[in-house]
Amino acid sequence: MIINLLRGAAAFCLALTPLALPTPAAAAATALVTVPEVLPLEDAVGKLPVAEEDRTGYTRDSFKHWNTGLDAADGCDTRDEVLLAEAVQEPAVAAGCKLSGGKWDSYYDGVEVSEADNLGIDHMVPLAEAWESGADTWGAERREAYANDQGAATSLVAVTARTIRSKADQDPATWMPPLPDAHCRYIGEWTATKLRWGLTVDPAESEALKVYAEACETTVVHYNPAP
């Protein structure tokens, strides 16, 4: 499926070896795939600029979502495309992108889910948090791109709806996934998303990320700057 191909493109690019000169067509295709930045978590956290946050003027409607996704012809919006991409057992897809069956692993709480309606799509860095971390200066088009970002597998994640409600708009200084084993992955993906979109962190958030980085010595952050 096109979604899974695009999500795996960066990994594929890293596996390429210079065994032969590429054809012009192959070179053009490869140029579309950027090699991600790869950093130890502690170094990645250190790259995040620290600034005070201000939520003045924020409304959820400032970020258009969900849009038609990566494939406007498939009848699925971004939410459904993420569900399809993250399914560990592929669901059946009926007219109007109605999903049935399938299985998903909600990594925030370690729950296996077999009904798409029991899942939500979490913005790794919530929209309100993005707004007060720099997105308030963006135009509507860039905010829409952020809210529907499938260019990085870590930006949007399918997890149980109850964990999304629990998280709400909080950053890691005040909320972490209920499953302790998920903490290092979560901090790595939070950091990657902030770096990808050039977002800041507030002082309390920065300190929390540093504490977790010390405990997650083997965690590595992969990110590509957003277009």
XYZ file of C-alpha atoms in Angstrom:
227
model
C 0.000 0.000 0.000
C 1.220 3.511 -0.807
C 1.030 4.578 2.848
C 3.286 1.811 4.098
C 5.693 2.382 1.200
C 6.050 6.064 2.025
C 6.451 5.400 5.745
C 9.208 2.906 4.978
C 10.992 5.021 2.400
C 13.547 6.464 4.787
C 14.512 3.023 6.067
C 14.870 1.807 2.493
C 17.130 4.726 1.651
C 19.479 3.830 4.527
C 19.775 0.307 3.142
C 20.923 1.443 -0.318
C 24.533 0.706 -1.285
C 26.485 2.296 -4.152
C 26.901 -0.910 -6.190
C 26.132 0.802 -9.494
C 25.455 4.214 -10.912
C 21.697 4.912 -10.770
C 19.690 5.675 -13.860
C 18.378 9.252 -14.096
C 14.892 8.036 -13.150
C 16.206 6.125 -10.165
C 18.298 9.089 -9.097
C 15.245 11.356 -9.218
C 13.219 8.906 -7.137
C 15.998 8.564 -4.570
C 16.306 12.354 -4.315
C 12.762 12.450 -2.965
C 13.838 10.333 0.016
C 15.878 12.241 2.566
C 18.184 10.498 4.996
C 17.060 11.196 8.567
C 19.115 12.812 11.271
C 20.112 10.151 13.806
C 21.096 11.224 17.309
C 21.314 9.738 20.804
C 18.307 10.936 22.788
C 20.382 13.117 25.098
C 21.950 14.955 22.154
C 18.574 15.324 20.441
C 17.023 16.832 23.571
C 19.945 19.236 23.756
C 19.081 20.579 20.296
C 15.609 21.735 21.351
C 15.436 25.511 21.951
C 13.942 26.523 25.281
C 11.305 29.259 25.388
C 8.292 30.234 27.434
C 4.947 29.134 25.988
C 1.825 31.185 25.332
C -1.460 29.606 24.234
C -3.138 32.945 23.462
C -5.321 32.745 20.361
C -5.313 28.948 20.094
C -8.366 27.098 18.817
C -8.409 23.516 17.578
C -9.941 24.759 14.341
C -6.648 26.527 13.621
C -5.373 23.110 12.447
C -7.447 21.581 9.648
C -7.788 17.836 10.159
C -8.455 15.214 9.077
C -7.843 15.858 5.362
C -7.833 13.437 2.407
C -4.484 11.993 3.434
C -1.675 10.710 1.260
C -3.961 9.180 -1.358
C -6.919 11.400 -2.197
C -8.386 8.650 -4.398
C -8.584 5.918 -1.746
C -11.656 7.348 0.003
C -9.826 7.341 3.348
C -8.939 10.404 5.379
C -5.705 10.816 7.334
C -7.155 9.105 10.400
C -8.109 5.999 8.441
C -4.815 5.921 6.577
C -2.900 5.937 9.864
C -5.083 3.092 11.146
C -4.346 1.093 8.003
C -0.617 1.809 8.215
C -0.324 0.839 11.881
C -2.508 -2.273 11.869
C -0.642 -5.413 12.934
C -3.445 -7.410 11.302
C -4.942 -5.641 8.294
C -8.657 -4.800 8.540
C -11.208 -5.200 5.769
C -12.013 -1.927 4.021
C -15.565 -1.320 2.793
C -17.080 1.601 0.882
C -16.409 4.961 2.481
C -13.269 3.502 4.095
C -15.302 1.676 6.715
C -12.865 -0.573 8.581
C -13.800 -3.890 10.143
C -11.703 -6.529 11.808
C -7.981 -6.039 12.091
C -5.779 -5.644 15.155
C -3.655 -2.847 16.590
C -1.163 -2.578 19.446
C -1.709 0.559 21.526
C 1.813 1.111 22.768
C 0.921 3.778 25.337
C -0.840 1.208 27.516
C 0.104 -2.158 25.993
C -3.478 -2.951 24.960
C -4.351 -5.025 21.885
C -7.338 -3.514 20.085
C -9.541 -5.340 17.587
C -12.069 -2.573 16.833
C -10.986 0.534 14.976
C -13.689 2.549 16.721
C -11.906 1.965 20.037
C -8.806 3.737 18.789
C -7.942 7.364 18.387
C -5.147 9.005 16.417
C -2.941 10.952 18.777
C -0.878 13.903 17.666
C 2.394 13.013 19.359
C 2.842 16.704 20.147
C -0.742 17.929 20.719
C -2.079 20.735 18.571
C -2.315 23.163 21.495
C 1.255 22.321 22.520
C 2.435 22.863 18.951
C 0.648 26.220 18.841
C 2.392 27.542 21.920
C 5.727 26.073 20.815
C 5.888 27.963 17.526
C 2.961 26.951 15.317
C 1.142 30.171 16.216
C 3.414 31.908 13.682
C 2.642 29.454 10.861
C 0.172 29.909 8.057
C -2.945 27.763 7.707
C -1.344 25.487 5.091
C 1.586 24.546 7.324
C -0.683 23.950 10.310
C -2.788 21.621 8.161
C 0.375 19.792 7.093
C 1.329 19.393 10.746
C -2.080 18.110 11.796
C -2.040 15.464 9.037
C 1.676 14.623 9.032
C 2.307 11.143 7.674
C 5.793 12.035 6.484
C 7.133 10.665 9.782
C 5.704 7.549 11.395
C 6.098 9.116 14.848
C 3.954 12.220 14.284
C 0.592 10.432 14.469
C -0.007 7.269 16.460
C -2.987 4.936 16.811
C -3.641 4.283 20.504
C -6.615 3.697 22.783
C -9.023 6.596 22.990
C -8.850 6.620 26.783
C -5.106 7.298 26.804
C -5.617 10.213 24.414
C -8.280 11.644 26.734
C -5.908 11.229 29.675
C -3.053 12.937 27.848
C -5.138 15.798 26.422
C -2.772 18.737 25.699
C -0.072 17.842 28.239
C 3.656 17.572 27.624
C 6.031 15.060 29.296
C 6.478 17.297 32.338
C 2.926 16.428 33.421
C 1.915 13.288 31.480
C 3.536 10.064 30.345
C 2.036 6.862 28.919
C 0.665 4.566 31.649
C 2.916 1.706 30.494
C 6.416 2.318 31.940
C 8.038 0.275 29.175
C 6.725 2.830 26.669
C 8.429 5.826 28.258
C 11.738 5.809 26.367
C 10.023 5.300 23.022
C 7.543 8.070 23.814
C 10.229 10.571 24.814
C 12.197 9.731 21.674
C 9.164 10.257 19.448
C 8.152 13.465 21.230
C 11.650 14.850 20.765
C 11.764 13.748 17.115
C 8.466 15.490 16.382
C 9.564 18.742 17.989
C 12.818 18.684 16.039
C 11.061 17.770 12.794
C 8.807 20.814 13.036
C 11.258 23.242 14.626
C 9.227 23.589 17.827
C 10.482 24.850 21.180
C 10.188 23.399 24.678
C 9.329 25.257 27.858
C 11.697 25.084 30.873
C 9.728 22.419 32.786
C 9.360 20.306 29.652
C 13.068 20.638 28.904
C 14.032 19.465 32.387
C 11.661 16.487 32.170
C 13.105 15.466 28.807
C 16.643 15.643 30.204
C 15.716 13.413 33.151
C 14.175 10.819 30.858
C 17.119 11.048 28.455
C 19.476 10.086 31.276
C 17.352 7.010 31.995
C 16.981 6.081 28.304
C 20.646 5.796 27.372
C 20.088 3.445 24.436
C 17.250 5.420 22.828
C 18.086 6.890 19.432
C 16.107 9.676 17.758
C 15.461 9.666 14.000
C 13.916 12.691 12.317
C 13.690 14.577 9.056
C 12.946 18.320 9.088
C 9.426 18.911 7.776
C 9.210 20.369 4.250
